[in-house]
Amino acid sequence: MNEKFLNKIVTGDALKLLNDIEDGSIDLVLTDPPYFLDKLDNEWNQQKVSLRLKSQLVVKSLPAGMKFDREQGKRFYEWYSLVSSQLFRVLKPGGFFFSFSSPRLYHRMASAVDDAGFEVRDMFLWLYTQNQMKAMGLAHFIDKLRVSSAEKDVLKEELRGWKTPQVKSCFEPIVMAQKPTDGTYLSNIQKHHVGLVNTNIRIGDGMFPSNVSITEPIHKVLDRAFLLPKPSQEERGVDNIHETVKPLVLCQYIIALTAFAKDAVVLDPFVGSGTTALAADRLGKQFIGLDINKSYVEIARRRLKKKEIVSSFASFIPITRQPQLLA
Ligand SMILES: C[S@@+](CC[C@H](N)C(=O)[O-])C[C@H]1O[C@@H](n2cnc3c(N)ncnc32)[C@H](O)[C@@H]1O
């Protein structure tokens, strides 16, 4: 039944398409869904998304990226509960579900995943140093007050450097969840070929895999423990207009850590420009990618065809044989 999807990127609403994926057929779900901040919701209208960026450059009222709306988290929870229930159904027993999130709405994501029946096993952290700052000073609003300009100047001076509550956001939390195993870990891996993590792989300077990753050198102590291999220059693709492309090497790390079977199927229901699918493909695994936006689907398909994009993580994975007991 999965033939229609296997090793393909399919256009459509994930919630509808997931209905056609077989129960218990997926080894790993790795995804980076819309975070429901601003216009980045489950419709992800590309025009609105790019307008959102422009609106952040002009001060009219609070720019999109700065509005605090408690309803966003609630809407996200409701929608992601439906998505997570479908993912629970399609995963094999013991299959892992990794989902990127935003620091602000992580709690809603993790709760939706937990409430769908998954065991939340850990939180992974992708750490970086550069990001757009969103905190905003209040000078523009002070200018609108009906007070004398001298009073405005005093107020501006008093509030110099005091801004709306947003420091530079420099990490992304990733929920690591698991569908409960079918019996013990041993019986589960023998029967379903999933459920354990590969501690043979190494990150940083030959270190044991950890739940913190960095994809840029930061400091020798951090690099030694957490740095993933440098990505190739080609990996993004010059024509990739997607705004939230994830590092290929980070996706490969998660896949190499958790996808045991040689022919493991990695599903990303919000595949965007195809990074998860590309990561799985270049590690020799199978993939299924879904996205609502046709132009992103085309980018993903183009990236998959580019043989010059290779796995920078492959050399970090020791060659392991498929144990015969599990063949
Ligand atoms: C954060 S982006 C994923 C980016 C991806 N990780 C990459 O590296 O390119 C989320 C994606 O979800 C897609 N999306 C939003 N709502 C969707 C829905 N209901 N069904 C399927 N895809 C959806 C958007 O088009 C967007 O490409």
Coordinates of C-alpha atoms and ligand atoms in Angstrom, one line a residue:
M1 CA 0.0 0.0 0.0
N2 CA 3.0 2.3 0.6
E3 CA 4.1 1.9 -3.0
K4 CA 2.5 5.2 -3.9
F5 CA 4.7 6.9 -1.4
L6 CA 8.0 5.0 -1.1
N7 CA 11.0 7.0 -2.1
K8 CA 8.8 9.8 -3.3
I9 CA 8.0 13.3 -2.4
V10 CA 4.2 13.7 -2.5
T11 CA 2.2 17.0 -2.6
G12 CA -0.7 17.4 -0.2
D13 CA -2.0 18.0 3.2
A14 CA -0.2 15.6 5.5
L15 CA -3.2 14.8 7.6
K16 CA -5.1 13.6 4.6
L17 CA -2.1 11.7 3.0
L18 CA -1.2 10.0 6.2
N19 CA -4.5 8.1 6.0
D20 CA -3.1 6.2 3.0
I21 CA 0.0 5.0 4.8
E22 CA -0.1 1.5 6.1
D23 CA -0.3 0.8 9.9
G24 CA 3.1 -0.2 11.5
S25 CA 5.1 0.3 8.3
I26 CA 7.5 3.2 9.2
D27 CA 10.8 2.8 11.1
L28 CA 11.4 6.5 11.9
V29 CA 9.6 9.8 11.7
L30 CA 11.8 12.8 11.6
T31 CA 10.1 16.1 11.0
D32 CA 10.2 19.8 11.3
P33 CA 6.5 20.9 11.2
P34 CA 5.2 24.4 11.0
Y35 CA 5.6 25.9 14.5
F36 CA 2.4 27.9 14.3
L37 CA 4.2 31.1 15.0
D38 CA 3.1 34.0 12.7
K39 CA 2.1 32.8 9.3
L40 CA 4.0 29.5 9.7
D41 CA 0.9 27.3 10.2
N42 CA -0.6 24.2 8.7
E43 CA -1.4 26.0 5.5
W44 CA 2.0 27.7 5.1
N45 CA 1.0 30.1 2.3
Q46 CA 4.3 30.9 0.7
Q47 CA 3.3 34.5 -0.2
K48 CA 2.1 35.2 3.3
V49 CA 5.3 33.7 4.7
S50 CA 7.5 36.0 2.6
L51 CA 5.4 39.0 3.4
R52 CA 5.8 38.2 7.0
L53 CA 9.5 38.7 6.7
K54 CA 9.1 42.0 4.9
S55 CA 6.6 43.2 7.6
Q56 CA 9.3 42.7 10.2
L57 CA 11.4 45.4 8.5
V58 CA 8.8 48.1 8.9
V59 CA 7.5 49.3 12.3
K60 CA 3.7 49.7 12.1
S61 CA 2.6 48.0 15.2
L62 CA 4.3 45.0 16.7
P63 CA 5.9 43.1 13.9
A64 CA 4.6 39.6 13.2
G65 CA 7.5 37.8 14.8
M66 CA 6.9 39.6 18.0
K67 CA 3.2 39.3 18.7
F68 CA 2.5 37.1 21.7
D69 CA -0.7 35.1 21.2
R70 CA -1.5 32.4 23.7
E71 CA -4.0 30.9 21.2
Q72 CA -1.1 29.9 18.8
G73 CA 0.0 27.2 21.3
K74 CA -3.5 25.9 21.8
R75 CA -4.1 25.7 18.1
F76 CA -0.8 24.0 17.6
Y77 CA -1.5 21.4 20.3
E78 CA -4.9 20.5 18.7
W79 CA -3.5 20.1 15.3
Y80 CA -0.4 18.3 16.3
S81 CA -2.4 15.9 18.4
L82 CA -4.2 14.8 15.2
V83 CA -0.8 14.5 13.4
S84 CA 0.8 12.6 16.2
S85 CA -2.0 10.1 16.4
Q86 CA -1.6 9.3 12.7
L87 CA 2.2 9.0 13.2
F88 CA 1.6 6.7 16.1
R89 CA -0.5 4.4 13.9
V90 CA 2.0 4.3 11.0
L91 CA 5.1 3.7 13.1
K92 CA 6.3 0.2 13.9
P93 CA 6.3 -0.7 17.6
G94 CA 9.4 0.8 19.1
G95 CA 9.7 3.3 16.2
F96 CA 11.1 6.7 17.0
F97 CA 9.5 10.1 16.4
F98 CA 11.7 13.1 16.3
S99 CA 10.1 16.5 15.9
F100 CA 11.8 19.9 15.8
S101 CA 10.1 22.7 17.7
S102 CA 10.5 26.2 18.9
P103 CA 11.6 27.0 22.4
R104 CA 8.4 29.0 22.9
L105 CA 5.9 26.2 21.9
Y106 CA 8.0 23.1 22.8
H107 CA 5.7 22.3 25.7
R108 CA 2.7 22.1 23.5
M109 CA 4.4 19.9 21.0
A110 CA 5.8 17.5 23.6
S111 CA 2.4 17.3 25.2
A112 CA 0.6 16.6 21.9
V113 CA 3.1 13.8 21.2
D114 CA 2.9 12.4 24.7
D115 CA -0.9 12.5 24.7
A116 CA -1.0 10.6 21.4
G117 CA 0.5 7.6 23.2
F118 CA 4.2 8.1 22.6
E119 CA 6.8 7.8 25.3
V120 CA 8.8 11.0 25.4
R121 CA 12.3 9.7 25.9
D122 CA 14.5 12.8 25.6
M123 CA 14.9 16.3 24.3
F124 CA 17.6 17.0 21.7
L125 CA 19.0 20.4 21.3
W126 CA 20.4 22.0 18.2
L127 CA 22.6 24.9 19.4
Y128 CA 23.8 27.8 17.3
T129 CA 25.1 31.3 17.8
Q130 CA 23.5 33.3 15.0
N131 CA 19.9 34.3 14.7
Q132 CA 17.8 37.3 13.9
M133 CA 17.0 39.4 17.0
K134 CA 13.4 40.2 17.5
A135 CA 13.4 42.3 20.7
M136 CA 12.1 45.8 19.9
G137 CA 12.6 49.2 21.6
L138 CA 9.6 51.4 22.4
A139 CA 10.7 54.7 20.8
H140 CA 8.2 54.4 18.1
F141 CA 5.3 54.1 20.6
I142 CA 6.7 56.8 22.8
D143 CA 6.6 59.2 19.8
K144 CA 2.8 58.6 19.6
L145 CA 2.2 59.6 23.3
R146 CA 0.4 62.9 23.8
V147 CA 3.1 64.5 25.9
S148 CA 5.7 67.1 25.3
S149 CA 8.7 66.3 23.2
A150 CA 10.9 67.0 26.3
E151 CA 9.0 64.3 28.2
K152 CA 9.3 61.9 25.3
D153 CA 13.0 62.4 25.3
V154 CA 13.2 61.7 29.1
L155 CA 11.2 58.5 28.7
K156 CA 13.3 57.3 25.8
E157 CA 16.4 57.9 27.8
E158 CA 15.1 56.0 30.8
L159 CA 14.1 53.1 28.6
R160 CA 17.3 53.1 26.5
G161 CA 18.2 49.4 25.8
W162 CA 15.0 48.0 27.4
K163 CA 13.1 46.1 24.8
T164 CA 10.2 43.7 24.4
P165 CA 10.9 40.3 26.0
Q166 CA 12.8 38.4 23.3
V167 CA 16.4 37.6 23.6
K168 CA 18.3 36.1 20.7
S169 CA 17.0 32.6 20.2
C170 CA 19.9 30.3 19.8
F171 CA 18.6 26.7 20.0
E172 CA 16.0 24.5 18.7
P173 CA 14.5 21.8 20.9
I174 CA 13.7 18.5 19.3
V175 CA 11.4 16.0 21.0
M176 CA 12.6 12.4 20.9
A177 CA 9.6 10.1 21.4
Q178 CA 9.1 6.4 20.9
K179 CA 6.1 4.2 20.2
P180 CA 5.9 1.7 23.0
T181 CA 7.8 -1.5 22.2
D182 CA 6.2 -4.9 21.5
G183 CA 7.5 -6.8 24.5
T184 CA 11.1 -6.3 25.5
Y185 CA 13.7 -4.3 23.6
L186 CA 15.3 -7.5 22.5
S187 CA 12.1 -9.1 21.2
N188 CA 11.1 -5.8 19.6
I189 CA 14.3 -5.4 17.6
Q190 CA 14.2 -9.0 16.6
K191 CA 10.6 -8.7 15.4
H192 CA 10.4 -5.1 14.1
H193 CA 14.0 -4.1 13.6
V194 CA 13.7 -0.8 15.5
G195 CA 13.8 0.5 19.0
L196 CA 17.4 0.8 20.0
V197 CA 20.0 3.6 19.4
N198 CA 23.3 3.1 17.6
T199 CA 26.0 4.0 20.1
N200 CA 28.7 2.9 17.6
I201 CA 28.5 6.3 15.8
R202 CA 30.6 9.2 16.9
I203 CA 30.2 12.9 17.0
G204 CA 32.7 15.7 17.9
D205 CA 36.1 14.4 18.4
G206 CA 35.2 10.7 18.5
M207 CA 32.7 11.2 21.3
F208 CA 29.7 9.1 22.3
P209 CA 26.5 10.4 20.7
S210 CA 24.7 13.0 22.8
N211 CA 21.5 15.0 22.8
V212 CA 23.2 18.3 22.1
S213 CA 24.5 19.0 18.5
I214 CA 26.2 21.9 16.9
T215 CA 26.7 22.3 13.2
E216 CA 29.2 25.2 13.3
P217 CA 32.4 25.4 15.3
I218 CA 31.8 27.4 18.4
H219 CA 34.5 26.7 20.9
K220 CA 37.0 23.9 21.2
V221 CA 35.3 22.4 24.3
L222 CA 31.9 22.4 22.7
D223 CA 33.2 21.3 19.3
R224 CA 35.0 18.3 20.8
A225 CA 31.8 17.1 22.4
F226 CA 29.0 18.1 20.0
L227 CA 30.2 19.2 16.6
L228 CA 28.7 17.3 13.6
P229 CA 30.8 17.1 10.4
K230 CA 31.0 20.2 8.3
P231 CA 28.2 20.2 5.7
S232 CA 29.1 20.3 2.0
Q233 CA 28.6 23.6 0.2
E234 CA 26.1 22.0 -2.3
E235 CA 23.7 20.6 0.2
R236 CA 21.2 23.5 0.2
G237 CA 21.1 24.1 -3.5
V238 CA 21.3 27.6 -5.0
D239 CA 17.6 27.6 -6.1
N240 CA 16.3 26.6 -2.6
I241 CA 14.0 29.4 -1.5
H242 CA 12.7 27.6 1.5
E243 CA 13.0 29.7 4.6
T244 CA 13.7 27.1 7.2
V245 CA 16.0 24.5 5.7
K246 CA 17.5 22.2 8.3
P247 CA 21.1 21.1 8.2
L248 CA 21.5 17.8 6.3
V249 CA 24.1 16.5 8.7
L250 CA 21.8 17.0 11.7
C251 CA 19.1 14.9 10.0
Q252 CA 21.7 12.3 9.2
Y253 CA 22.8 12.1 12.7
I254 CA 19.3 11.4 14.0
I255 CA 18.7 8.8 11.2
A256 CA 22.1 7.1 11.8
L257 CA 21.4 7.0 15.5
T258 CA 18.0 5.3 15.3
A259 CA 17.3 3.6 11.9
F260 CA 18.6 0.1 12.4
A261 CA 17.3 -1.8 9.3
K262 CA 19.2 -1.5 6.1
D263 CA 16.0 -0.7 4.2
A264 CA 14.4 1.4 7.1
V265 CA 11.7 3.8 5.9
V266 CA 12.1 7.4 7.2
L267 CA 8.9 9.5 7.0
D268 CA 8.8 13.3 7.0
P269 CA 5.2 14.6 6.7
F270 CA 6.4 18.2 6.5
V271 CA 9.4 17.7 4.3
G272 CA 9.8 21.2 2.9
S273 CA 12.8 21.3 0.6
G274 CA 13.5 17.7 1.3
T275 CA 16.3 17.6 3.8
T276 CA 15.1 14.6 5.7
A277 CA 14.5 12.6 2.5
L278 CA 17.9 13.6 1.2
A279 CA 19.5 12.6 4.5
A280 CA 17.8 9.2 4.5
D281 CA 18.6 8.6 0.8
R282 CA 22.3 9.5 1.1
L283 CA 22.6 7.0 4.1
G284 CA 21.1 4.3 1.9
K285 CA 17.7 4.3 3.7
Q286 CA 14.3 4.7 2.1
F287 CA 12.1 7.7 2.6
I288 CA 8.6 9.2 2.3
G289 CA 8.3 13.0 2.1
L290 CA 5.0 14.9 2.1
D291 CA 4.5 18.7 1.8
I292 CA 1.5 20.8 1.1
N293 CA 3.4 23.3 -1.0
K294 CA 4.0 22.3 -4.6
S295 CA 7.0 24.6 -5.2
Y296 CA 8.8 23.1 -2.1
V297 CA 8.1 19.6 -3.4
E298 CA 9.8 20.5 -6.7
I299 CA 12.8 21.8 -4.8
A300 CA 13.0 18.6 -2.8
R301 CA 12.8 16.4 -5.9
R302 CA 15.6 18.5 -7.6
R303 CA 17.8 18.2 -4.5
L304 CA 17.3 14.4 -4.4
K305 CA 18.5 14.1 -8.0
K306 CA 21.7 16.0 -7.3
K307 CA 24.3 13.2 -6.9
E308 CA 26.9 15.8 -6.0
I309 CA 25.1 16.3 -2.6
V310 CA 26.7 13.6 -0.5
S311 CA 26.5 12.6 3.1
S312 CA 29.0 14.4 5.3
F313 CA 28.0 12.2 8.1
A314 CA 28.6 8.8 6.5
S315 CA 32.3 8.7 7.5
F316 CA 31.2 9.0 11.2
I317 CA 29.3 5.8 11.0
P318 CA 31.2 2.6 11.4
I319 CA 30.2 -0.1 9.0
T320 CA 28.0 -2.6 10.9
R321 CA 26.6 -5.8 9.5
Q322 CA 23.0 -6.6 9.8
P323 CA 22.9 -9.3 12.5
Q324 CA 21.8 -12.6 11.0
L325 CA 19.3 -13.2 13.7
L326 CA 17.4 -10.2 12.5
A327 CA 17.7 -10.9 8.8
Ligands
LIG1 C1 9.6 24.0 8.8 S1 9.2 23.6 7.2 C2 10.2 22.2 6.8 C3 11.5 22.5 6.3 C4 12.4 21.3 6.0 N1 12.9 20.8 7.2 C5 13.6 21.7 5.1 O1 14.7 21.4 5.6 O2 13.4 22.2 4.1 C6 7.6 23.0 7.4 C7 6.9 22.6 6.1 O3 5.6 22.1 6.4 C8 4.8 22.3 5.2 N2 3.4 22.2 5.6 C9 2.6 23.1 6.3 N3 1.4 22.7 6.5 C10 1.4 21.4 6.0 C11 0.3 20.4 5.9 N4 -0.9 20.6 6.4 N5 0.6 19.3 5.2 C12 1.9 19.1 4.7 N6 2.9 20.0 4.7 C13 2.6 21.2 5.4 C14 5.2 23.7 4.7 O4 4.9 23.8 3.3 C15 6.7 23.7 5.0 O5 7.5 23.4 3.9

